Amino acid sequence: MRHSGHCSPKAKRTGAPGRRRSLLSRSWSSSGSASGTPRISSATIARRATAAKIVVDTSVLIKWFKTRDEDLVKEARTLLAEVEARPCEVHVPALLLYEVGNVLLLKTRLGATGLDDAVDHLETLPFIVAPPATPLLKRAARLGRELGLTFYDASFIALAVELDCPCVTADRRLYDRARTLPRVRHLSRVGSLS
């Protein structure tokens, strides 16, 4: 996981260059940490011309943890495999970390050690965390009001608008309310990132 925060737009992907291992095998590792990773503001997030960009919401990312049969787990893992196989930046707002933690805490049967391991595993996921910058928060508030979404859900769409990239969700309610926006895609219909 790479954090974006407040300095130059030369933030680098954590881990050794060119060494992106599969999350599916749980061997992808990160040498960076929240305190040692370069930070840039969400208004100046680095935009590499060669890499595709997407925003995924919590409903997609949580499926990367799932092993049991559940709707769209296969599609989520296919998306993850594609992200890992090609130059692609996965962006998320910082609140995703708390939402995923909440789902793991309340909707799984993990004990204390399992929860600790799952939270540690978040550090290995290949995504870039956008901080809660004021312009992004204002856009989320406007989108939430216009579309009848929670501020949380609107934050993912606001980030996609800012980055001019797709926002992928497995949340049918969010998709139905935001389907008029060309950037919002349902996981069942995301297709190839190319």
mmCIF file of C-alpha atoms in Angstrom:
data_model
loop_
_atom_site.group_PDB
_atom_site.id
_atom_site.type_symbol
_atom_site.label_atom_id
_atom_site.label_comp_id
_atom_site.label_asym_id
_atom_site.label_seq_id
_atom_site.Cartn_x
_atom_site.Cartn_y
_atom_site.Cartn_z
ATOM 1 C CA MET A 1 0.000 0.000 0.000
ATOM 2 C CA ARG A 2 1.291 3.443 -0.800
ATOM 3 C CA HIS A 3 0.051 6.520 0.926
ATOM 4 C CA SER A 4 -0.265 9.856 -0.761
ATOM 5 C CA GLY A 5 0.013 12.900 1.433
ATOM 6 C CA HIS A 6 1.837 16.236 1.403
ATOM 7 C CA CYS A 7 5.069 16.607 -0.603
ATOM 8 C CA SER A 8 6.247 16.232 -4.181
ATOM 9 C CA PRO A 9 4.363 14.154 -6.762
ATOM 10 C CA LYS A 10 7.280 11.738 -7.004
ATOM 11 C CA ALA A 11 5.758 9.163 -4.657
ATOM 12 C CA LYS A 12 6.931 5.664 -5.383
ATOM 13 C CA ARG A 13 5.192 2.322 -5.198
ATOM 14 C CA THR A 14 6.250 0.473 -2.069
ATOM 15 C CA GLY A 15 8.310 -2.677 -2.312
ATOM 16 C CA ALA A 16 11.223 -3.411 -4.603
ATOM 17 C CA PRO A 17 10.903 -2.000 -8.132
ATOM 18 C CA GLY A 18 9.319 -4.452 -10.504
ATOM 19 C CA ARG A 19 8.541 -6.916 -7.719
ATOM 20 C CA ARG A 20 4.778 -7.135 -7.497
ATOM 21 C CA ARG A 21 3.807 -10.555 -6.243
ATOM 22 C CA SER A 22 0.336 -11.975 -6.232
ATOM 23 C CA LEU A 23 -1.944 -11.093 -3.357
ATOM 24 C CA LEU A 24 -3.796 -14.274 -4.161
ATOM 25 C CA SER A 25 -0.778 -16.237 -2.963
ATOM 26 C CA ARG A 26 -0.402 -13.789 -0.043
ATOM 27 C CA SER A 27 3.269 -13.318 -0.889
ATOM 28 C CA TRP A 28 3.211 -9.755 -2.211
ATOM 29 C CA SER A 29 5.065 -7.696 0.342
ATOM 30 C CA SER A 30 5.655 -4.060 1.054
ATOM 31 C CA SER A 31 8.858 -2.616 2.391
ATOM 32 C CA GLY A 32 7.298 0.803 2.882
ATOM 33 C CA SER A 33 5.376 2.013 5.877
ATOM 34 C CA ALA A 34 2.926 4.763 6.564
ATOM 35 C CA SER A 35 5.592 6.831 8.284
ATOM 36 C CA GLY A 36 8.386 6.240 5.764
ATOM 37 C CA THR A 37 6.487 6.585 2.512
ATOM 38 C CA PRO A 38 6.595 9.833 0.510
ATOM 39 C CA ARG A 39 3.305 11.738 0.682
ATOM 40 C CA ILE A 40 1.556 14.040 -1.777
ATOM 41 C CA SER A 41 -1.764 15.840 -1.637
ATOM 42 C CA SER A 42 -4.759 14.306 -3.354
ATOM 43 C CA ALA A 43 -4.908 17.384 -5.575
ATOM 44 C CA THR A 44 -1.477 16.539 -6.982
ATOM 45 C CA ILE A 45 -1.538 12.747 -7.047
ATOM 46 C CA ALA A 46 1.098 11.507 -9.464
ATOM 47 C CA ARG A 47 -0.396 10.650 -12.847
ATOM 48 C CA ARG A 48 1.877 8.283 -14.701
ATOM 49 C CA ALA A 49 0.995 8.269 -18.388
ATOM 50 C CA THR A 50 1.887 4.602 -18.818
ATOM 51 C CA ALA A 51 -0.251 3.247 -15.995
ATOM 52 C CA ALA A 52 -3.996 2.802 -16.053
ATOM 53 C CA LYS A 53 -5.764 4.110 -12.956
ATOM 54 C CA ILE A 54 -8.842 2.882 -11.152
ATOM 55 C CA VAL A 55 -10.549 3.544 -7.853
ATOM 56 C CA VAL A 56 -12.013 0.520 -6.073
ATOM 57 C CA ASP A 57 -14.433 0.829 -3.209
ATOM 58 C CA THR A 58 -14.607 -1.235 -0.046
ATOM 59 C CA SER A 59 -17.128 -3.669 -1.535
ATOM 60 C CA VAL A 60 -14.527 -4.704 -4.137
ATOM 61 C CA LEU A 61 -11.451 -4.684 -1.936
ATOM 62 C CA ILE A 62 -13.042 -6.770 0.816
ATOM 63 C CA LYS A 63 -13.649 -9.507 -1.759
ATOM 64 C CA TRP A 64 -9.871 -9.747 -2.228
ATOM 65 C CA PHE A 65 -9.836 -11.198 1.310
ATOM 66 C CA LYS A 66 -12.678 -13.662 0.734
ATOM 67 C CA THR A 67 -12.133 -17.344 0.047
ATOM 68 C CA ARG A 68 -15.682 -18.606 0.442
ATOM 69 C CA ASP A 69 -18.326 -18.592 -2.221
ATOM 70 C CA GLU A 70 -19.853 -15.146 -2.359
ATOM 71 C CA ASP A 71 -21.205 -13.053 -5.191
ATOM 72 C CA LEU A 72 -18.522 -11.512 -7.387
ATOM 73 C CA VAL A 73 -15.459 -12.927 -5.563
ATOM 74 C CA LYS A 74 -14.268 -14.446 -8.837
ATOM 75 C CA GLU A 75 -14.676 -11.107 -10.640
ATOM 76 C CA ALA A 76 -12.871 -9.257 -7.840
ATOM 77 C CA ARG A 77 -9.948 -11.664 -7.983
ATOM 78 C CA THR A 78 -9.848 -11.428 -11.773
ATOM 79 C CA LEU A 79 -9.630 -7.647 -11.423
ATOM 80 C CA LEU A 80 -6.848 -8.006 -8.845
ATOM 81 C CA ALA A 81 -4.922 -10.392 -11.106
ATOM 82 C CA GLU A 82 -5.214 -7.906 -13.964
ATOM 83 C CA VAL A 83 -4.052 -5.062 -11.701
ATOM 84 C CA GLU A 84 -1.019 -7.112 -10.684
ATOM 85 C CA ALA A 85 -0.229 -8.203 -14.251
ATOM 86 C CA ARG A 86 -0.054 -4.788 -15.875
ATOM 87 C CA PRO A 87 0.856 -1.225 -15.011
ATOM 88 C CA CYS A 88 -2.183 -0.090 -13.053
ATOM 89 C CA GLU A 89 -2.564 2.213 -10.096
ATOM 90 C CA VAL A 90 -5.388 1.379 -7.703
ATOM 91 C CA HIS A 91 -6.418 4.461 -5.726
ATOM 92 C CA VAL A 92 -8.584 4.577 -2.607
ATOM 93 C CA PRO A 93 -9.605 7.285 -0.151
ATOM 94 C CA ALA A 94 -8.100 6.878 3.329
ATOM 95 C CA LEU A 95 -11.477 5.964 4.804
ATOM 96 C CA LEU A 96 -11.292 2.600 3.014
ATOM 97 C CA LEU A 97 -8.819 1.367 5.640
ATOM 98 C CA TYR A 98 -11.357 1.991 8.387
ATOM 99 C CA GLU A 99 -14.244 0.526 6.407
ATOM 100 C CA VAL A 100 -12.293 -2.664 5.671
ATOM 101 C CA GLY A 101 -11.226 -2.889 9.307
ATOM 102 C CA ASN A 102 -14.851 -2.513 10.385
ATOM 103 C CA VAL A 103 -16.027 -5.257 8.018
ATOM 104 C CA LEU A 104 -13.263 -7.580 9.231
ATOM 105 C CA LEU A 105 -14.139 -6.830 12.857
ATOM 106 C CA LEU A 106 -17.917 -7.127 12.615
ATOM 107 C CA LYS A 107 -18.612 -9.499 9.739
ATOM 108 C CA THR A 108 -15.971 -12.190 10.040
ATOM 109 C CA ARG A 109 -15.257 -14.825 12.626
ATOM 110 C CA LEU A 110 -11.615 -13.882 13.003
ATOM 111 C CA GLY A 111 -10.120 -14.058 16.473
ATOM 112 C CA ALA A 112 -7.669 -11.472 17.803
ATOM 113 C CA THR A 113 -4.710 -13.022 15.969
ATOM 114 C CA GLY A 114 -6.684 -13.356 12.742
ATOM 115 C CA LEU A 115 -7.752 -9.708 12.936
ATOM 116 C CA ASP A 116 -4.160 -8.619 13.539
ATOM 117 C CA ASP A 117 -3.023 -10.687 10.551
ATOM 118 C CA ALA A 118 -5.779 -9.241 8.358
ATOM 119 C CA VAL A 119 -4.871 -5.676 9.326
ATOM 120 C CA ASP A 120 -1.194 -6.460 8.638
ATOM 121 C CA HIS A 121 -2.287 -7.874 5.285
ATOM 122 C CA LEU A 122 -3.812 -4.497 4.356
ATOM 123 C CA GLU A 123 -0.243 -3.165 4.205
ATOM 124 C CA THR A 124 0.532 -5.593 1.374
ATOM 125 C CA LEU A 125 -2.337 -4.613 -0.898
ATOM 126 C CA PRO A 126 -1.374 -2.813 -4.112
ATOM 127 C CA PHE A 127 -3.174 0.492 -3.705
ATOM 128 C CA ILE A 128 -2.442 4.177 -3.226
ATOM 129 C CA VAL A 129 -4.196 5.932 -0.351
ATOM 130 C CA ALA A 130 -5.452 9.476 -0.986
ATOM 131 C CA PRO A 131 -5.633 11.653 2.124
ATOM 132 C CA PRO A 132 -8.803 13.564 3.004
ATOM 133 C CA ALA A 133 -7.905 16.849 1.262
ATOM 134 C CA THR A 134 -10.473 19.656 1.378
ATOM 135 C CA PRO A 135 -11.267 19.768 -2.389
ATOM 136 C CA LEU A 136 -11.892 16.014 -2.386
ATOM 137 C CA LEU A 137 -14.111 16.275 0.694
ATOM 138 C CA LYS A 138 -16.146 19.102 -0.863
ATOM 139 C CA ARG A 139 -16.612 17.126 -4.078
ATOM 140 C CA ALA A 140 -17.725 14.082 -2.055
ATOM 141 C CA ALA A 141 -20.267 16.209 -0.177
ATOM 142 C CA ARG A 142 -21.693 17.611 -3.439
ATOM 143 C CA LEU A 143 -21.872 14.179 -5.074
ATOM 144 C CA GLY A 144 -23.451 12.663 -1.965
ATOM 145 C CA ARG A 145 -26.158 15.318 -1.953
ATOM 146 C CA GLU A 146 -26.794 15.113 -5.716
ATOM 147 C CA LEU A 147 -26.902 11.317 -5.876
ATOM 148 C CA GLY A 148 -28.427 10.499 -2.488
ATOM 149 C CA LEU A 149 -25.299 8.635 -1.353
ATOM 150 C CA THR A 150 -23.520 8.506 1.964
ATOM 151 C CA PHE A 151 -20.487 10.733 2.268
ATOM 152 C CA TYR A 152 -18.411 7.544 2.496
ATOM 153 C CA ASP A 153 -19.658 6.140 -0.815
ATOM 154 C CA ALA A 154 -19.432 9.521 -2.525
ATOM 155 C CA SER A 155 -15.766 9.783 -1.457
ATOM 156 C CA PHE A 156 -14.804 6.940 -3.792
ATOM 157 C CA ILE A 157 -16.602 8.549 -6.731
ATOM 158 C CA ALA A 158 -15.100 11.962 -5.916
ATOM 159 C CA LEU A 159 -11.616 10.451 -6.048
ATOM 160 C CA ALA A 160 -12.381 8.834 -9.423
ATOM 161 C CA VAL A 161 -13.629 12.181 -10.735
ATOM 162 C CA GLU A 162 -10.467 13.897 -9.485
ATOM 163 C CA LEU A 163 -8.238 11.280 -11.115
ATOM 164 C CA ASP A 164 -10.405 11.012 -14.255
ATOM 165 C CA CYS A 165 -10.591 7.240 -13.968
ATOM 166 C CA PRO A 166 -13.205 4.519 -13.377
ATOM 167 C CA CYS A 167 -14.627 3.801 -9.932
ATOM 168 C CA VAL A 168 -15.360 0.084 -9.569
ATOM 169 C CA THR A 169 -17.952 -1.062 -7.031
ATOM 170 C CA ALA A 170 -19.724 -4.291 -6.140
ATOM 171 C CA ASP A 171 -22.344 -2.295 -4.218
ATOM 172 C CA ARG A 172 -25.536 -2.448 -6.287
ATOM 173 C CA ARG A 173 -27.195 0.444 -4.411
ATOM 174 C CA LEU A 174 -24.231 2.752 -5.018
ATOM 175 C CA TYR A 175 -24.073 1.713 -8.664
ATOM 176 C CA ASP A 176 -27.806 2.237 -9.222
ATOM 177 C CA ARG A 177 -27.683 5.752 -7.752
ATOM 178 C CA ALA A 178 -24.514 6.748 -9.632
ATOM 179 C CA ARG A 179 -24.967 4.855 -12.905
ATOM 180 C CA THR A 180 -25.497 8.115 -14.812
ATOM 181 C CA LEU A 181 -21.859 8.985 -14.144
ATOM 182 C CA PRO A 182 -19.653 7.439 -16.834
ATOM 183 C CA ARG A 183 -16.850 6.717 -14.353
ATOM 184 C CA VAL A 184 -18.894 4.399 -12.113
ATOM 185 C CA ARG A 185 -18.733 0.734 -13.082
ATOM 186 C CA HIS A 186 -20.212 -2.310 -11.426
ATOM 187 C CA LEU A 187 -17.747 -5.125 -10.753
ATOM 188 C CA SER A 188 -19.903 -7.578 -12.713
ATOM 189 C CA ARG A 189 -19.414 -5.426 -15.837
ATOM 190 C CA VAL A 190 -15.970 -3.940 -15.393
ATOM 191 C CA GLY A 191 -14.341 -5.834 -18.275
ATOM 192 C CA SER A 192 -10.679 -5.401 -19.124
ATOM 193 C CA LEU A 193 -8.682 -2.450 -17.836
ATOM 194 C CA SER A 194 -7.024 -1.963 -21.224
#
